[in-house]
Coordinates of C-alpha atoms in Angstrom, one line a residue:
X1 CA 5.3 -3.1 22.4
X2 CA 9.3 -3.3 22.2
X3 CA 10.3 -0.5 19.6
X4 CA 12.1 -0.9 16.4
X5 CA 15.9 -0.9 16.7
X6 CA 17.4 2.0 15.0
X7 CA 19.2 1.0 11.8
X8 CA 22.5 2.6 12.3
X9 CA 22.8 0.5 15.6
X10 CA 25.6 -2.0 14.9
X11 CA 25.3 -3.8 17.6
X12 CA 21.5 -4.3 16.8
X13 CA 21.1 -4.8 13.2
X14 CA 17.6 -3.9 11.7
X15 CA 15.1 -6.9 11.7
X16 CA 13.9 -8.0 8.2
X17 CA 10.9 -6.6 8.1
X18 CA 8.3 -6.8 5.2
X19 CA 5.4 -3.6 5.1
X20 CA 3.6 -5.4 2.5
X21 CA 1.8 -8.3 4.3
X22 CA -1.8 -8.3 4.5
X23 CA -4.6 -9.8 7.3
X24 CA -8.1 -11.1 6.0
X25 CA -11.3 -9.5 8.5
X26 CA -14.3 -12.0 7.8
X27 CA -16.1 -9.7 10.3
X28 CA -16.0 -6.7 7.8
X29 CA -17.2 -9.2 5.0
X30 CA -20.0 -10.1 7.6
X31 CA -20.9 -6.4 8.5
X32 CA -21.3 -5.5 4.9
X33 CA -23.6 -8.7 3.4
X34 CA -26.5 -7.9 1.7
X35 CA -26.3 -4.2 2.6
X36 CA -27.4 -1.6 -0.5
X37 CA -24.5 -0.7 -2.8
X38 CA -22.4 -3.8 -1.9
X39 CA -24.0 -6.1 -4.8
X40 CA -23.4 -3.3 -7.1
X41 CA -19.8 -3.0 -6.0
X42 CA -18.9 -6.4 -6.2
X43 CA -20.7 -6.6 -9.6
X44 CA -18.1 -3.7 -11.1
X45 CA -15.6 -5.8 -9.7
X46 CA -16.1 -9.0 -11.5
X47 CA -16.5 -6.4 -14.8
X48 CA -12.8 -5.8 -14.4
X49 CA -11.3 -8.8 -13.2
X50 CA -13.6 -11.3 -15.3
X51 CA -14.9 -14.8 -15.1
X52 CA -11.8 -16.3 -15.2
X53 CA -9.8 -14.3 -13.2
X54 CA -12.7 -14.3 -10.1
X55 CA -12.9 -18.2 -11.0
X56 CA -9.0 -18.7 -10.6
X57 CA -8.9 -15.8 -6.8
X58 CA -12.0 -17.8 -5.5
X59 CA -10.0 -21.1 -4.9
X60 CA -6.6 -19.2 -4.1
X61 CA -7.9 -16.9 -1.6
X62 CA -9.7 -19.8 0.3
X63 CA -6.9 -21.8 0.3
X64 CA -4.7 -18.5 1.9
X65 CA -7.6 -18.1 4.4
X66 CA -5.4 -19.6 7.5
X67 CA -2.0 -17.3 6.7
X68 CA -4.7 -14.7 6.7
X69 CA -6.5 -15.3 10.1
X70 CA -4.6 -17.2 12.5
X71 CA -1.5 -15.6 13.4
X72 CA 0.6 -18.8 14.4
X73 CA 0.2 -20.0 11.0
X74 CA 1.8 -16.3 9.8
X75 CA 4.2 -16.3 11.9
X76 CA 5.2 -20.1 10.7
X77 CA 5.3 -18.6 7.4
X78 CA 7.8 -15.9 8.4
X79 CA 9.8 -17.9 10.2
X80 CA 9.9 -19.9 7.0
X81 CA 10.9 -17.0 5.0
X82 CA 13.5 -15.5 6.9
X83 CA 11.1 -12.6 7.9
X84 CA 11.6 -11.4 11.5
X85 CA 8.9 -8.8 11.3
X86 CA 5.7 -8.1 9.2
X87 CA 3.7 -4.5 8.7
X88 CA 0.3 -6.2 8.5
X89 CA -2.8 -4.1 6.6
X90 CA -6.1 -5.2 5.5
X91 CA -7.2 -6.9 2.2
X92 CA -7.9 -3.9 -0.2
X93 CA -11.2 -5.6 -0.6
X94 CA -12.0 -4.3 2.5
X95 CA -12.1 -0.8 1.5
X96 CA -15.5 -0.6 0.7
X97 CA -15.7 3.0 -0.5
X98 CA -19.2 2.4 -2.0
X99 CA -20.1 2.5 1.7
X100 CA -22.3 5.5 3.2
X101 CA -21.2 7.8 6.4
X102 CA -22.8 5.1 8.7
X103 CA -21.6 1.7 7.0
X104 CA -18.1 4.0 6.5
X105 CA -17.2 4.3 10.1
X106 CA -18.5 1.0 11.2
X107 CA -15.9 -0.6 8.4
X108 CA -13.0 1.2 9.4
X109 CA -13.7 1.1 13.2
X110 CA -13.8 -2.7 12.9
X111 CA -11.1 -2.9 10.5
X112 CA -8.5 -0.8 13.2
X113 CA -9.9 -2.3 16.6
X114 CA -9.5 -6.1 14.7
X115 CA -6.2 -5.2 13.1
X116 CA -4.8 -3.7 16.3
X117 CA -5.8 -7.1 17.9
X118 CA -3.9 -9.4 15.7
X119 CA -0.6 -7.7 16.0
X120 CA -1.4 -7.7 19.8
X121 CA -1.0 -11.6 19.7
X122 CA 2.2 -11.1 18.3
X123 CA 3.7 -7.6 19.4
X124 CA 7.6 -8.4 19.0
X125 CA 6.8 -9.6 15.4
X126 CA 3.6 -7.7 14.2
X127 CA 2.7 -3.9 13.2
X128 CA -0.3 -2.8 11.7
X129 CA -2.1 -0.4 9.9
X130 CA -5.7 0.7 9.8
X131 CA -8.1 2.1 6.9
X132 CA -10.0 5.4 6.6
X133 CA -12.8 6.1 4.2
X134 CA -11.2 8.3 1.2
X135 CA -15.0 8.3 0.2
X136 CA -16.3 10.4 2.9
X137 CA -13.3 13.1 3.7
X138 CA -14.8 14.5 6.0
X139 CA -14.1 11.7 8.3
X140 CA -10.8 10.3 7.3
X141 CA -8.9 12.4 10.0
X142 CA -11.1 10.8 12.4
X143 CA -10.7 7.2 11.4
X144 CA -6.7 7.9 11.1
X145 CA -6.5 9.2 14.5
X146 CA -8.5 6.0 16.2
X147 CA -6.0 3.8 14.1
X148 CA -3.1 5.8 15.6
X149 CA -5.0 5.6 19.5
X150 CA -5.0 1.9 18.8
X151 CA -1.2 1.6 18.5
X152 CA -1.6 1.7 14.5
X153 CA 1.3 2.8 12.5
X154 CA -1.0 4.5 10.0
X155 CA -3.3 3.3 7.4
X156 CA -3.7 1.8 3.8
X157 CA -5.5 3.9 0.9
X158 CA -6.2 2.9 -2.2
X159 CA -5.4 5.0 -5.6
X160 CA -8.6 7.2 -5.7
X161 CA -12.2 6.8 -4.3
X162 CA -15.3 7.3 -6.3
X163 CA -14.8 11.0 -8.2
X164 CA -11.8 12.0 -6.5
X165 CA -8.0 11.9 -6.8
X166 CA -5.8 11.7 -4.3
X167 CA -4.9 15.7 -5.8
X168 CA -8.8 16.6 -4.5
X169 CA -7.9 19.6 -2.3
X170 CA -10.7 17.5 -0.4
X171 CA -7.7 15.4 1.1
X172 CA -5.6 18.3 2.5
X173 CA -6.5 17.8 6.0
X174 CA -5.4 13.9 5.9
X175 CA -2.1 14.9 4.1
X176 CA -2.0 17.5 7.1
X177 CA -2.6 15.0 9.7
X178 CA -0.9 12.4 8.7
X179 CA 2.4 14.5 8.2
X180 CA 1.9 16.0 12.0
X181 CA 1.4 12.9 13.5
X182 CA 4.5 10.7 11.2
X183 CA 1.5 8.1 10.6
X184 CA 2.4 5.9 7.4
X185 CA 0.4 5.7 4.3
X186 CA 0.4 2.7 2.3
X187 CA -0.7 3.1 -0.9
X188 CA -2.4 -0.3 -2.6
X189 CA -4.9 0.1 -5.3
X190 CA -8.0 -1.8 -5.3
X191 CA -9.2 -2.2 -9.1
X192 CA -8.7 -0.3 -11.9
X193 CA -10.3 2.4 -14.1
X194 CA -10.1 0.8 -17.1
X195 CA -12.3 -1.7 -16.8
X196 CA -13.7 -4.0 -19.0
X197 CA -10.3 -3.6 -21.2
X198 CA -8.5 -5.9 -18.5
X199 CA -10.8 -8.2 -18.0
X200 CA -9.2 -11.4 -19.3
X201 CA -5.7 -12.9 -18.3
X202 CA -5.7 -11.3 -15.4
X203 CA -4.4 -7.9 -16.6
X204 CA -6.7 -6.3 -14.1
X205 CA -3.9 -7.0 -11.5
X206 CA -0.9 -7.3 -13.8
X207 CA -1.6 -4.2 -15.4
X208 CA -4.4 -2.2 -13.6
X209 CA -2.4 -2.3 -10.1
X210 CA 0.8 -0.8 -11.3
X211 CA -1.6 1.7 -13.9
X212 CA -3.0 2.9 -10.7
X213 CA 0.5 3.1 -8.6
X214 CA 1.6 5.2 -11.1
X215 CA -2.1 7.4 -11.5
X216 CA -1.9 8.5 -7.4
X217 CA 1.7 8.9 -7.1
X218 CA 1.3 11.2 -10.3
X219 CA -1.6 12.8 -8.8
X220 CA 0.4 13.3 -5.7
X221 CA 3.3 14.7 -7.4
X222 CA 1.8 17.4 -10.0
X223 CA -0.8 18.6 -7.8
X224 CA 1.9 19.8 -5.3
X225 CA 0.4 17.6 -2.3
X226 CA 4.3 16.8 -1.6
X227 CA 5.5 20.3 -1.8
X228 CA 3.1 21.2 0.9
X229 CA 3.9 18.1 2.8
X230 CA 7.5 17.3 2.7
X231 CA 7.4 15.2 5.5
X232 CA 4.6 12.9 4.5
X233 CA 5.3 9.5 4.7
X234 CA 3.2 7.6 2.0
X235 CA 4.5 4.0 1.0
X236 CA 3.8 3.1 -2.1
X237 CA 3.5 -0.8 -3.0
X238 CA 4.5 -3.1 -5.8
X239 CA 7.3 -0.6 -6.4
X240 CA 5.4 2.7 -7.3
X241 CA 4.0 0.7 -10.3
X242 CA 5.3 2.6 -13.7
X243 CA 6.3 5.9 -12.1
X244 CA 9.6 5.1 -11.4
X245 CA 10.7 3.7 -14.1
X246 CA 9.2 6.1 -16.6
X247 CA 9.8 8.7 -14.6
X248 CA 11.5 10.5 -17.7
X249 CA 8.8 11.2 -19.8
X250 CA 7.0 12.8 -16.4
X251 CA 10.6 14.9 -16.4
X252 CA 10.0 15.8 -20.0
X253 CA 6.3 16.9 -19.7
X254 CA 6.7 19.3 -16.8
X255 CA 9.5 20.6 -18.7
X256 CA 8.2 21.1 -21.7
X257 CA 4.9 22.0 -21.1
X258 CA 3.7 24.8 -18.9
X259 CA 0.6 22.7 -17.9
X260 CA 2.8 20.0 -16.6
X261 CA 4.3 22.0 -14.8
X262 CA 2.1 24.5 -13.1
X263 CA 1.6 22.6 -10.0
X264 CA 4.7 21.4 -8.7
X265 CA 7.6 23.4 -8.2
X266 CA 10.1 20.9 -8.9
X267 CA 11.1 18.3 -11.4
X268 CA 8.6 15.0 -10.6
X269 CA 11.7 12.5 -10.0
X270 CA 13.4 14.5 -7.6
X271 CA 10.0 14.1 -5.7
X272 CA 10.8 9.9 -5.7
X273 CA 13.0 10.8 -2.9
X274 CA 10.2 12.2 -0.7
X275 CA 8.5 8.9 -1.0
X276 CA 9.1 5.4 0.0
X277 CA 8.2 2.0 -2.3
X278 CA 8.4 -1.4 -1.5
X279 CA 10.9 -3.9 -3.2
X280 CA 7.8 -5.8 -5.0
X281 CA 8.6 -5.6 -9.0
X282 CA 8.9 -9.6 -9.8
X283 CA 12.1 -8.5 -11.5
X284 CA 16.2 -8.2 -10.5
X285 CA 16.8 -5.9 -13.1
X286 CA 13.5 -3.5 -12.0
X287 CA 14.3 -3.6 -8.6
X288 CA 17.8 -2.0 -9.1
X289 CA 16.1 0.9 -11.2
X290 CA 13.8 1.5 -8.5
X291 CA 16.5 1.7 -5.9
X292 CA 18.7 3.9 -8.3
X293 CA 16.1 6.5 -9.4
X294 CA 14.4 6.2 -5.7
X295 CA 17.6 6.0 -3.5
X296 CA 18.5 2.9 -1.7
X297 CA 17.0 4.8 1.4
X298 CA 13.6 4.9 0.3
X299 CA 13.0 0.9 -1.1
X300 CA 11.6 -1.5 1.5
X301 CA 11.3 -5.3 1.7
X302 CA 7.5 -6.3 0.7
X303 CA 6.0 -9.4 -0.4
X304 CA 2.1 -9.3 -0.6
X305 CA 1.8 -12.1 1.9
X306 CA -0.1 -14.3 1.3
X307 CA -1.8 -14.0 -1.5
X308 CA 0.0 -15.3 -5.0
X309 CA 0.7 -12.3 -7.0
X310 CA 3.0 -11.7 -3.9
X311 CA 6.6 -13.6 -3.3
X312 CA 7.3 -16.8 -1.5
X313 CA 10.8 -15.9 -0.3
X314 CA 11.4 -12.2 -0.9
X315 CA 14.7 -12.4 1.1
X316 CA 15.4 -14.3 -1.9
X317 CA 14.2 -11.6 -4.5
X318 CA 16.4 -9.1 -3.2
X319 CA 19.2 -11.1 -2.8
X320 CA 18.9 -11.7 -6.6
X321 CA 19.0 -8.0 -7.5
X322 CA 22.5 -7.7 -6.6
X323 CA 22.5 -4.8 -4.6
X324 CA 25.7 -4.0 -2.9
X325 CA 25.7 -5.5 0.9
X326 CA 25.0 -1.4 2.6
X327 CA 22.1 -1.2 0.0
X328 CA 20.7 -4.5 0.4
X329 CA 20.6 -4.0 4.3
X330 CA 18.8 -1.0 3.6
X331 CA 16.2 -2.7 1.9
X332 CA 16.1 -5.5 4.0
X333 CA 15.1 -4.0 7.1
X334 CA 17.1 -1.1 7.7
X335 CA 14.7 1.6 6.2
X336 CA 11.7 0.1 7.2
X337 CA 13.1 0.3 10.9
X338 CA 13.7 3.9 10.5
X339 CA 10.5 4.6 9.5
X340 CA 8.5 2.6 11.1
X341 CA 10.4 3.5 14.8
X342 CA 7.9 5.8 17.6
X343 CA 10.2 8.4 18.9

């Protein structure tokens, strides 16, 4: 696999590269049919999302099921959208954190032995990441270190498994890990807490997923997971969700209160500089926040591909934003080479 061009070489500028770009695995869907817990699962899911909402994904997702599979039709769509290289994860509904030990390992084994295999049809143009089971700590360490023996960058992770945080001291030994080896975290929620109150007009997405975003990173932050880890290299999508641009109030509380502020030992935005988001906020005037309170270091190009709460030409997107031409380069592919790039 060629590496990643360093992007302060001038005579090789960065790729555009997109870390937000997911692969479907029918063979996890296949593994976990009919097995106990995954009708209950996919019951609480259709509580949050509702009828309408599953009735409109059904028909959109079938229809994305070739950009999802078959990797000449992805790189088409690249090529279409100016994107030179994609960081490729799997579909958060393939977390499956219901799962027990046994289920667990089979998902995330499959998940990281099928992912490495698509960007290996494709290795100037593909990098992928795996998933561990944030239900069963006790073995996420393992299932990181088989991505990372399978060429994996790192892995995906939703907001929070069933009753725990991403703050559960539980987790220490991932945050360890994954710090120690420079593995990538990218952090994509799958469903929201609150339930039933986002079940119509698709709020579930368009307000659960950025709820969430802004839940872990919070959790992250207050806990002092990031003080412990400074290196840690967790991605957060669709632009950190809230955080960032709220960040204030999170300023104010750990200020103000001495519960705020027992667990961290700095103010929470400073820690917005630790982490890294991509550029996916469906808004000009958002995505120059971001890269303000964030630095234009730690915003990379992401578009969701394929699915349709993502962005046909995010190229485009950041062009809009305005940034100035260093900062836009950045975004574009110069920060995601950097931190992406083996070493």
């Amino acid at each position: 696999m060629t590496a990643l061009p360093s992007s302060g070489a001038a005579a090789h500028p960065a790729p555009t590269i997109d870390v937000h770009a997911h692969v479907l695995l029918p063979e996890i869907d296949a593994l976990v049919a009919g097995l106990p817990g995954h009708d209950e699962a996919r019951a609480l899911d259709a509580r949050r999302n509702g009828a309408e909402a599953l009735a409109v994904s059904g028909p959109m997702v079938r229809e994305r099921i070739p950009a999802l599979t078959d990797v000449a039709v992805r790189l088409a769509a690249m090529d279409r959208q100016g994107v030179d290289v994609q960081l490729v994860s799997p579909s958060p509904s393939h977390y499956h954190y219901w799962a027990d030990e046994a289920t667990a390992e089979k998902v995330w084994r499959m998940a990281n032995e099928a992912t490495a295999a698509l960007c290996a049809a494709a290795p100037e143009r593909l990098r992928g990441l795996g998933l561990v089971p944030l239900q069963h700590p006790d073995l996420v360490v393992e299932a990181l270190d088989d991505a990372l023996g399978r060429g994996l960058l790192g892995v995906e992770i939703s907001s929070h498994a069933p009753g725990r945080e991403l703050s559960d001291p539980a987790y220490e030994p991932l945050w360890a890990r994954a710090e120690e080896s420079g593995a990538v975290l990218f952090l994509h929620p799958f469903g929201c807490t609150l339930d039933e109150r986002l079940d119509r007009w698709y709020l579930s997405n368009t307000v659960g997923q950025p709820t969430e975003n802004a839940v872990a990173l919070s959790h992250l932050i207050f806990s002092g997971v990031l003080d412990r880890h400074p290196a840690l290299k967790v991605l957060a999508a669709h632009g950190g969700g809230y955080l960032p641009t709220h960040i204030g109030r999170s300023d104010h509380a750990w200020s103000a209160r001495s519960d705020a502020g027992a667990g961290c030992a700095h103010l929470p935005s400073s820690y917005l500089k630790r982490l890294y988001f991509d550029s996916l906020v469906h808004d000009p005037h958002v995505l120059r926040e971001l890269v303000r309170v964030a630095g234009a270091d730690r915003v990379l190009l992401g578009s969701d591909f394929p699915f349709d709460m993502g962005s046909a030409d995010p190229v485009g997107d950041l062009r809009a934003a305005r940034l100035s031409d260093a900062d836009l380069h950045a975004v574009r592919g110069g920060n995601a080479a950097a931190l992406l790039r083996k070493d």
